[in-house]
PDB file of C-alpha atoms and ligand atoms in Angstrom:
ATOM      1  CA  MET Y 731      -9.858   8.864  13.297  1.00  0.00           C
ATOM      2  CA  TYR Y 732     -12.156   6.608  11.296  1.00  0.00           C
ATOM      3  CA  ILE Y 733     -14.840   4.139  12.182  1.00  0.00           C
ATOM      4  CA  SER Y 734     -14.686   1.362   9.635  1.00  0.00           C
ATOM      5  CA  LYS Y 735     -18.000  -0.424   9.236  1.00  0.00           C
ATOM      6  CA  SER Y 736     -16.803  -3.367   7.158  1.00  0.00           C
ATOM      7  CA  THR Y 737     -13.789  -5.278   5.900  1.00  0.00           C
ATOM      8  CA  GLU Y 738     -14.143  -3.507   2.537  1.00  0.00           C
ATOM      9  CA  HIS Y 739     -14.233  -0.142   4.260  1.00  0.00           C
ATOM     10  CA  THR Y 740     -10.935  -0.903   6.003  1.00  0.00           C
ATOM     11  CA  GLU Y 741      -9.438  -2.008   2.687  1.00  0.00           C
ATOM     12  CA  ARG Y 742     -10.495   1.277   1.061  1.00  0.00           C
ATOM     13  CA  LEU Y 743      -8.844   3.280   3.835  1.00  0.00           C
ATOM     14  CA  ALA Y 744      -5.713   1.189   3.367  1.00  0.00           C
ATOM     15  CA  ASN Y 745      -5.804   1.743  -0.424  1.00  0.00           C
ATOM     16  CA  LYS Y 746      -5.154   5.437   0.197  1.00  0.00           C
ATOM     17  CA  ILE Y 747      -2.129   4.674   2.341  1.00  0.00           C
ATOM     18  CA  GLY Y 748      -0.882   2.307  -0.348  1.00  0.00           C
ATOM     19  CA  VAL Y 749      -1.043   5.064  -2.933  1.00  0.00           C
ATOM     20  CA  ARG Y 750       0.937   7.369  -0.652  1.00  0.00           C
ATOM     21  CA  ILE Y 751       3.831   4.941  -0.214  1.00  0.00           C
ATOM     22  CA  LYS Y 752       4.130   3.884  -3.848  1.00  0.00           C
ATOM     23  CA  SER Y 753       7.702   5.151  -4.046  1.00  0.00           C
ATOM     24  CA  GLY Y 754       8.762   3.759  -0.680  1.00  0.00           C
ATOM     25  CA  GLY Y 755       7.741   3.891   2.925  1.00  0.00           C
ATOM     26  CA  ILE Y 756       6.954   2.037   6.084  1.00  0.00           C
ATOM     27  CA  VAL Y 757       3.558   1.428   7.650  1.00  0.00           C
ATOM     28  CA  CYS Y 758       3.367   0.166  11.235  1.00  0.00           C
ATOM     29  CA  LEU Y 759       0.203  -1.608  12.301  1.00  0.00           C
ATOM     30  CA  TYR Y 760      -0.918  -1.923  15.906  1.00  0.00           C
ATOM     31  CA  GLY Y 761      -3.903  -3.701  17.426  1.00  0.00           C
ATOM     32  CA  ASP Y 762      -5.050  -6.973  18.928  1.00  0.00           C
ATOM     33  CA  LEU Y 763      -5.645 -10.214  17.056  1.00  0.00           C
ATOM     34  CA  GLY Y 764      -8.622  -9.800  14.752  1.00  0.00           C
ATOM     35  CA  SER Y 765      -8.494  -6.020  14.741  1.00  0.00           C
ATOM     36  CA  GLY Y 766      -7.844  -5.986  10.985  1.00  0.00           C
ATOM     37  CA  LYS Y 767      -4.094  -5.572  10.514  1.00  0.00           C
ATOM     38  CA  THR Y 768      -3.851  -8.218   7.801  1.00  0.00           C
ATOM     39  CA  ILE Y 769      -6.976  -6.841   6.094  1.00  0.00           C
ATOM     40  CA  PHE Y 770      -5.322  -3.416   6.136  1.00  0.00           C
ATOM     41  CA  THR Y 771      -2.183  -4.930   4.608  1.00  0.00           C
ATOM     42  CA  LYS Y 772      -4.324  -6.395   1.810  1.00  0.00           C
ATOM     43  CA  GLY Y 773      -5.708  -2.943   1.094  1.00  0.00           C
ATOM     44  CA  ILE Y 774      -2.222  -1.480   0.874  1.00  0.00           C
ATOM     45  CA  ALA Y 775      -1.118  -4.305  -1.431  1.00  0.00           C
ATOM     46  CA  GLU Y 776      -4.146  -3.828  -3.658  1.00  0.00           C
ATOM     47  CA  ALA Y 777      -3.191  -0.191  -4.243  1.00  0.00           C
ATOM     48  CA  LEU Y 778       0.248  -1.404  -5.332  1.00  0.00           C
ATOM     49  CA  ASN Y 779      -1.266  -3.852  -7.827  1.00  0.00           C
ATOM     50  CA  ILE Y 780      -0.248  -6.833  -5.766  1.00  0.00           C
ATOM     51  CA  GLU Y 781      -2.886  -9.556  -5.809  1.00  0.00           C
ATOM     52  CA  LYS Y 782      -4.522  -8.993  -2.453  1.00  0.00           C
ATOM     53  CA  PHE Y 783      -5.519 -12.641  -2.132  1.00  0.00           C
ATOM     54  CA  SER Y 784      -1.846 -13.537  -2.004  1.00  0.00           C
ATOM     55  CA  ILE Y 785      -1.464 -11.570   1.218  1.00  0.00           C
ATOM     56  CA  LYS Y 786      -1.772 -13.763   4.266  1.00  0.00           C
ATOM     57  CA  SER Y 787      -0.257 -13.816   7.676  1.00  0.00           C
ATOM     58  CA  PRO Y 788       3.276 -15.115   7.422  1.00  0.00           C
ATOM     59  CA  THR Y 789       3.146 -18.473   9.197  1.00  0.00           C
ATOM     60  CA  TYR Y 790       6.500 -20.178   8.897  1.00  0.00           C
ATOM     61  CA  THR Y 791       8.425 -16.976   8.491  1.00  0.00           C
ATOM     62  CA  TYR Y 792       8.010 -13.461   9.730  1.00  0.00           C
ATOM     63  CA  ILE Y 793       8.756 -11.717   6.458  1.00  0.00           C
ATOM     64  CA  ARG Y 794       6.993 -12.244   3.152  1.00  0.00           C
ATOM     65  CA  HIS Y 795       8.528 -10.625   0.112  1.00  0.00           C
ATOM     66  CA  TYR Y 796       6.554  -9.613  -2.979  1.00  0.00           C
ATOM     67  CA  LYS Y 797       8.748  -8.586  -5.863  1.00  0.00           C
ATOM     68  CA  LYS Y 798       7.377  -6.394  -8.605  1.00  0.00           C
ATOM     69  CA  ASP Y 799       9.208  -4.794 -11.525  1.00  0.00           C
ATOM     70  CA  ARG Y 800       9.548  -1.396  -9.892  1.00  0.00           C
ATOM     71  CA  PHE Y 801       9.609  -2.147  -6.193  1.00  0.00           C
ATOM     72  CA  ASN Y 802       9.850  -4.648  -3.390  1.00  0.00           C
ATOM     73  CA  PHE Y 803       7.010  -5.046  -0.926  1.00  0.00           C
ATOM     74  CA  TYR Y 804       7.693  -6.664   2.447  1.00  0.00           C
ATOM     75  CA  HIS Y 805       4.950  -7.868   4.775  1.00  0.00           C
ATOM     76  CA  ILE Y 806       6.356  -8.431   8.241  1.00  0.00           C
ATOM     77  CA  ASP Y 807       4.394  -9.985  11.102  1.00  0.00           C
ATOM     78  CA  LEU Y 808       6.075 -10.031  14.496  1.00  0.00           C
ATOM     79  CA  TYR Y 809       3.254 -11.844  16.288  1.00  0.00           C
ATOM     80  CA  ARG Y 810       4.554 -15.379  16.421  1.00  0.00           C
ATOM     81  CA  LEU Y 811       8.033 -14.518  17.515  1.00  0.00           C
ATOM     82  CA  GLU Y 812       8.976 -15.583  21.002  1.00  0.00           C
ATOM     83  CA  GLU Y 813      11.511 -12.847  21.013  1.00  0.00           C
ATOM     84  CA  ILE Y 814      13.004 -10.593  18.425  1.00  0.00           C
ATOM     85  CA  ASP Y 815      16.721 -11.209  18.319  1.00  0.00           C
ATOM     86  CA  GLU Y 816      19.515  -8.992  17.059  1.00  0.00           C
ATOM     87  CA  LEU Y 817      19.745 -10.846  13.768  1.00  0.00           C
ATOM     88  CA  MET Y 818      16.085 -10.272  12.946  1.00  0.00           C
ATOM     89  CA  LEU Y 819      16.316  -6.617  13.910  1.00  0.00           C
ATOM     90  CA  LYS Y 820      19.348  -6.262  11.681  1.00  0.00           C
ATOM     91  CA  GLU Y 821      17.517  -7.901   8.805  1.00  0.00           C
ATOM     92  CA  ILE Y 822      14.504  -5.619   9.228  1.00  0.00           C
ATOM     93  CA  GLU Y 823      16.644  -2.507   9.686  1.00  0.00           C
ATOM     94  CA  GLU Y 824      18.427  -3.247   6.434  1.00  0.00           C
ATOM     95  CA  LEU Y 825      15.100  -3.402   4.637  1.00  0.00           C
ATOM     96  CA  ILE Y 826      14.090  -0.093   6.230  1.00  0.00           C
ATOM     97  CA  GLU Y 827      17.370   1.570   5.241  1.00  0.00           C
ATOM     98  CA  ASN Y 828      16.470   1.178   1.587  1.00  0.00           C
ATOM     99  CA  GLY Y 829      14.016   4.051   1.226  1.00  0.00           C
ATOM    100  CA  LYS Y 830      12.555   2.521  -1.934  1.00  0.00           C
ATOM    101  CA  ASN Y 831      11.266  -0.502  -0.104  1.00  0.00           C
ATOM    102  CA  ILE Y 832       7.614  -0.640   0.812  1.00  0.00           C
ATOM    103  CA  ILE Y 833       7.238  -2.255   4.219  1.00  0.00           C
ATOM    104  CA  VAL Y 834       4.223  -3.107   6.331  1.00  0.00           C
ATOM    105  CA  ILE Y 835       4.800  -4.362   9.875  1.00  0.00           C
ATOM    106  CA  GLU Y 836       2.073  -6.045  11.920  1.00  0.00           C
ATOM    107  CA  TRP Y 837       2.610  -5.906  15.699  1.00  0.00           C
ATOM    108  CA  ALA Y 838       5.190  -3.154  15.121  1.00  0.00           C
ATOM    109  CA  ASP Y 839       5.063  -2.283  18.844  1.00  0.00           C
ATOM    110  CA  ARG Y 840       7.198  -5.372  19.371  1.00  0.00           C
ATOM    111  CA  MET Y 841      10.141  -3.508  17.878  1.00  0.00           C
ATOM    112  CA  LYS Y 842       9.131  -0.019  18.947  1.00  0.00           C
ATOM    113  CA  ASP Y 843      12.635   1.053  19.987  1.00  0.00           C
ATOM    114  CA  ASN Y 844      13.929   0.290  16.505  1.00  0.00           C
ATOM    115  CA  LEU Y 845      11.349   1.922  14.275  1.00  0.00           C
ATOM    116  CA  PRO Y 846      12.383   4.829  12.061  1.00  0.00           C
ATOM    117  CA  GLU Y 847      10.891   8.249  12.769  1.00  0.00           C
ATOM    118  CA  LYS Y 848       9.622   8.567   9.254  1.00  0.00           C
ATOM    119  CA  ARG Y 849       6.746   6.134   9.168  1.00  0.00           C
ATOM    120  CA  ILE Y 850       2.980   5.907   9.110  1.00  0.00           C
ATOM    121  CA  ASP Y 851       1.384   4.493  12.249  1.00  0.00           C
ATOM    122  CA  VAL Y 852      -2.008   2.824  12.033  1.00  0.00           C
ATOM    123  CA  SER Y 853      -3.800   1.658  15.181  1.00  0.00           C
ATOM    124  CA  LEU Y 854      -6.810  -0.607  14.840  1.00  0.00           C
ATOM    125  CA  GLU Y 855      -9.283  -1.427  17.552  1.00  0.00           C
ATOM    126  CA  TYR Y 856     -12.141  -3.942  17.602  1.00  0.00           C
ATOM    127  CA  LEU Y 857     -15.476  -2.251  18.353  1.00  0.00           C
ATOM    128  CA  ASP Y 858     -17.951  -4.943  17.329  1.00  0.00           C
ATOM    129  CA  GLU Y 859     -18.190  -7.767  14.800  1.00  0.00           C
ATOM    130  CA  ASN Y 860     -18.020  -5.449  11.800  1.00  0.00           C
ATOM    131  CA  ALA Y 861     -16.744  -2.195  13.213  1.00  0.00           C
ATOM    132  CA  ARG Y 862     -13.193  -1.097  13.869  1.00  0.00           C
ATOM    133  CA  LYS Y 863     -11.735   2.174  15.077  1.00  0.00           C
ATOM    134  CA  ILE Y 864      -8.785   3.142  12.917  1.00  0.00           C
ATOM    135  CA  GLU Y 865      -6.320   5.888  13.729  1.00  0.00           C
ATOM    136  CA  ILE Y 866      -3.694   6.984  11.255  1.00  0.00           C
ATOM    137  CA  ASN Y 867      -0.706   9.070  12.344  1.00  0.00           C
ATOM    138  CA  ASP Y 868       2.271  10.184  10.315  1.00  0.00           C
TER     139      ASP Y 868
HETATM  140  N1  ADP G1752     -14.392  -3.202   9.729  1.00  0.00           N
HETATM  141  C1  ADP G1752     -13.543  -4.249   9.639  1.00  0.00           C
HETATM  142  N2  ADP G1752     -12.243  -4.028   9.327  1.00  0.00           N
HETATM  143  C2  ADP G1752     -11.373  -5.068   9.250  1.00  0.00           C
HETATM  144  N3  ADP G1752     -11.697  -6.351   9.466  1.00  0.00           N
HETATM  145  C3  ADP G1752     -12.964  -6.632   9.779  1.00  0.00           C
HETATM  146  C4  ADP G1752     -13.947  -5.593   9.881  1.00  0.00           C
HETATM  147  N4  ADP G1752     -15.142  -6.156  10.209  1.00  0.00           N
HETATM  148  C5  ADP G1752     -14.915  -7.469  10.297  1.00  0.00           C
HETATM  149  N5  ADP G1752     -13.621  -7.778  10.047  1.00  0.00           N
HETATM  150  C6  ADP G1752     -13.041  -9.124  10.088  1.00  0.00           C
HETATM  151  O1  ADP G1752     -12.105  -9.170  11.142  1.00  0.00           O
HETATM  152  C7  ADP G1752     -11.034 -10.038  10.795  1.00  0.00           C
HETATM  153  C8  ADP G1752      -9.716  -9.290  10.886  1.00  0.00           C
HETATM  154  O2  ADP G1752      -8.709 -10.221  10.724  1.00  0.00           O
HETATM  155  P1  ADP G1752      -7.196  -9.851  10.453  1.00  0.00           P
HETATM  156  O3  ADP G1752      -7.085  -8.742   9.475  1.00  0.00           O
HETATM  157  O4  ADP G1752      -6.506 -11.126  10.138  1.00  0.00           O
HETATM  158  O5  ADP G1752      -6.757  -9.311  11.904  1.00  0.00           O
HETATM  159  P2  ADP G1752      -5.288  -9.174  12.503  1.00  0.00           P
HETATM  160  O6  ADP G1752      -4.308  -9.278  11.369  1.00  0.00           O
HETATM  161  O7  ADP G1752      -5.283  -7.822  13.162  1.00  0.00           O
HETATM  162  O8  ADP G1752      -5.151 -10.284  13.502  1.00  0.00           O
HETATM  163  C9  ADP G1752     -11.311 -10.540   9.381  1.00  0.00           C
HETATM  164  O9  ADP G1752     -11.933 -11.796   9.466  1.00  0.00           O
HETATM  165  C10 ADP G1752     -12.267  -9.491   8.839  1.00  0.00           C
HETATM  166  O10 ADP G1752     -13.123  -9.984   7.838  1.00  0.00           O
HETATM  167 MG1   MG G1753      -2.566 -10.430  11.051  1.00  0.00          MG
END
């Protein structure tokens, strides 16, 4: 368990997770709006040499794809979805099946029955303006 004292602190914690999943993996992010899930995603992306400023909450789509020479990075945000239908689940499951893909899912609890066992769970909680409690389980 960590207490992050700043946005940068959260990004540094996320950098370490990014390094760990360089050859493929899935990170599930949990926590309310403003708890820092997108900031955490930026930190993961940074460790993968993806321009962190290009990471933003997917607005018109729920999956954003970042293609690099050696890997594919997918940033999924399930927040805006009214409901997650079979087609979306199928699409996400296909991405997960490819073990080389690097996948980050915000609001992963919304598809909790369909998450793979092999994953890293990160729960973020708002403590005060600049502090967040961050729990990492794998
Ligand atoms: N310790 C911290 N960790 C992460 N974000 C923080 C922290 N302190 C303040 N913030 C701010 O909280 C907001 C988190 O927003 P965001 O990552 O978009 O949340 P979410 O994706 O969970 O809705 C950002 O504006 C960020 O600058
Ligand atoms: Mg977000």
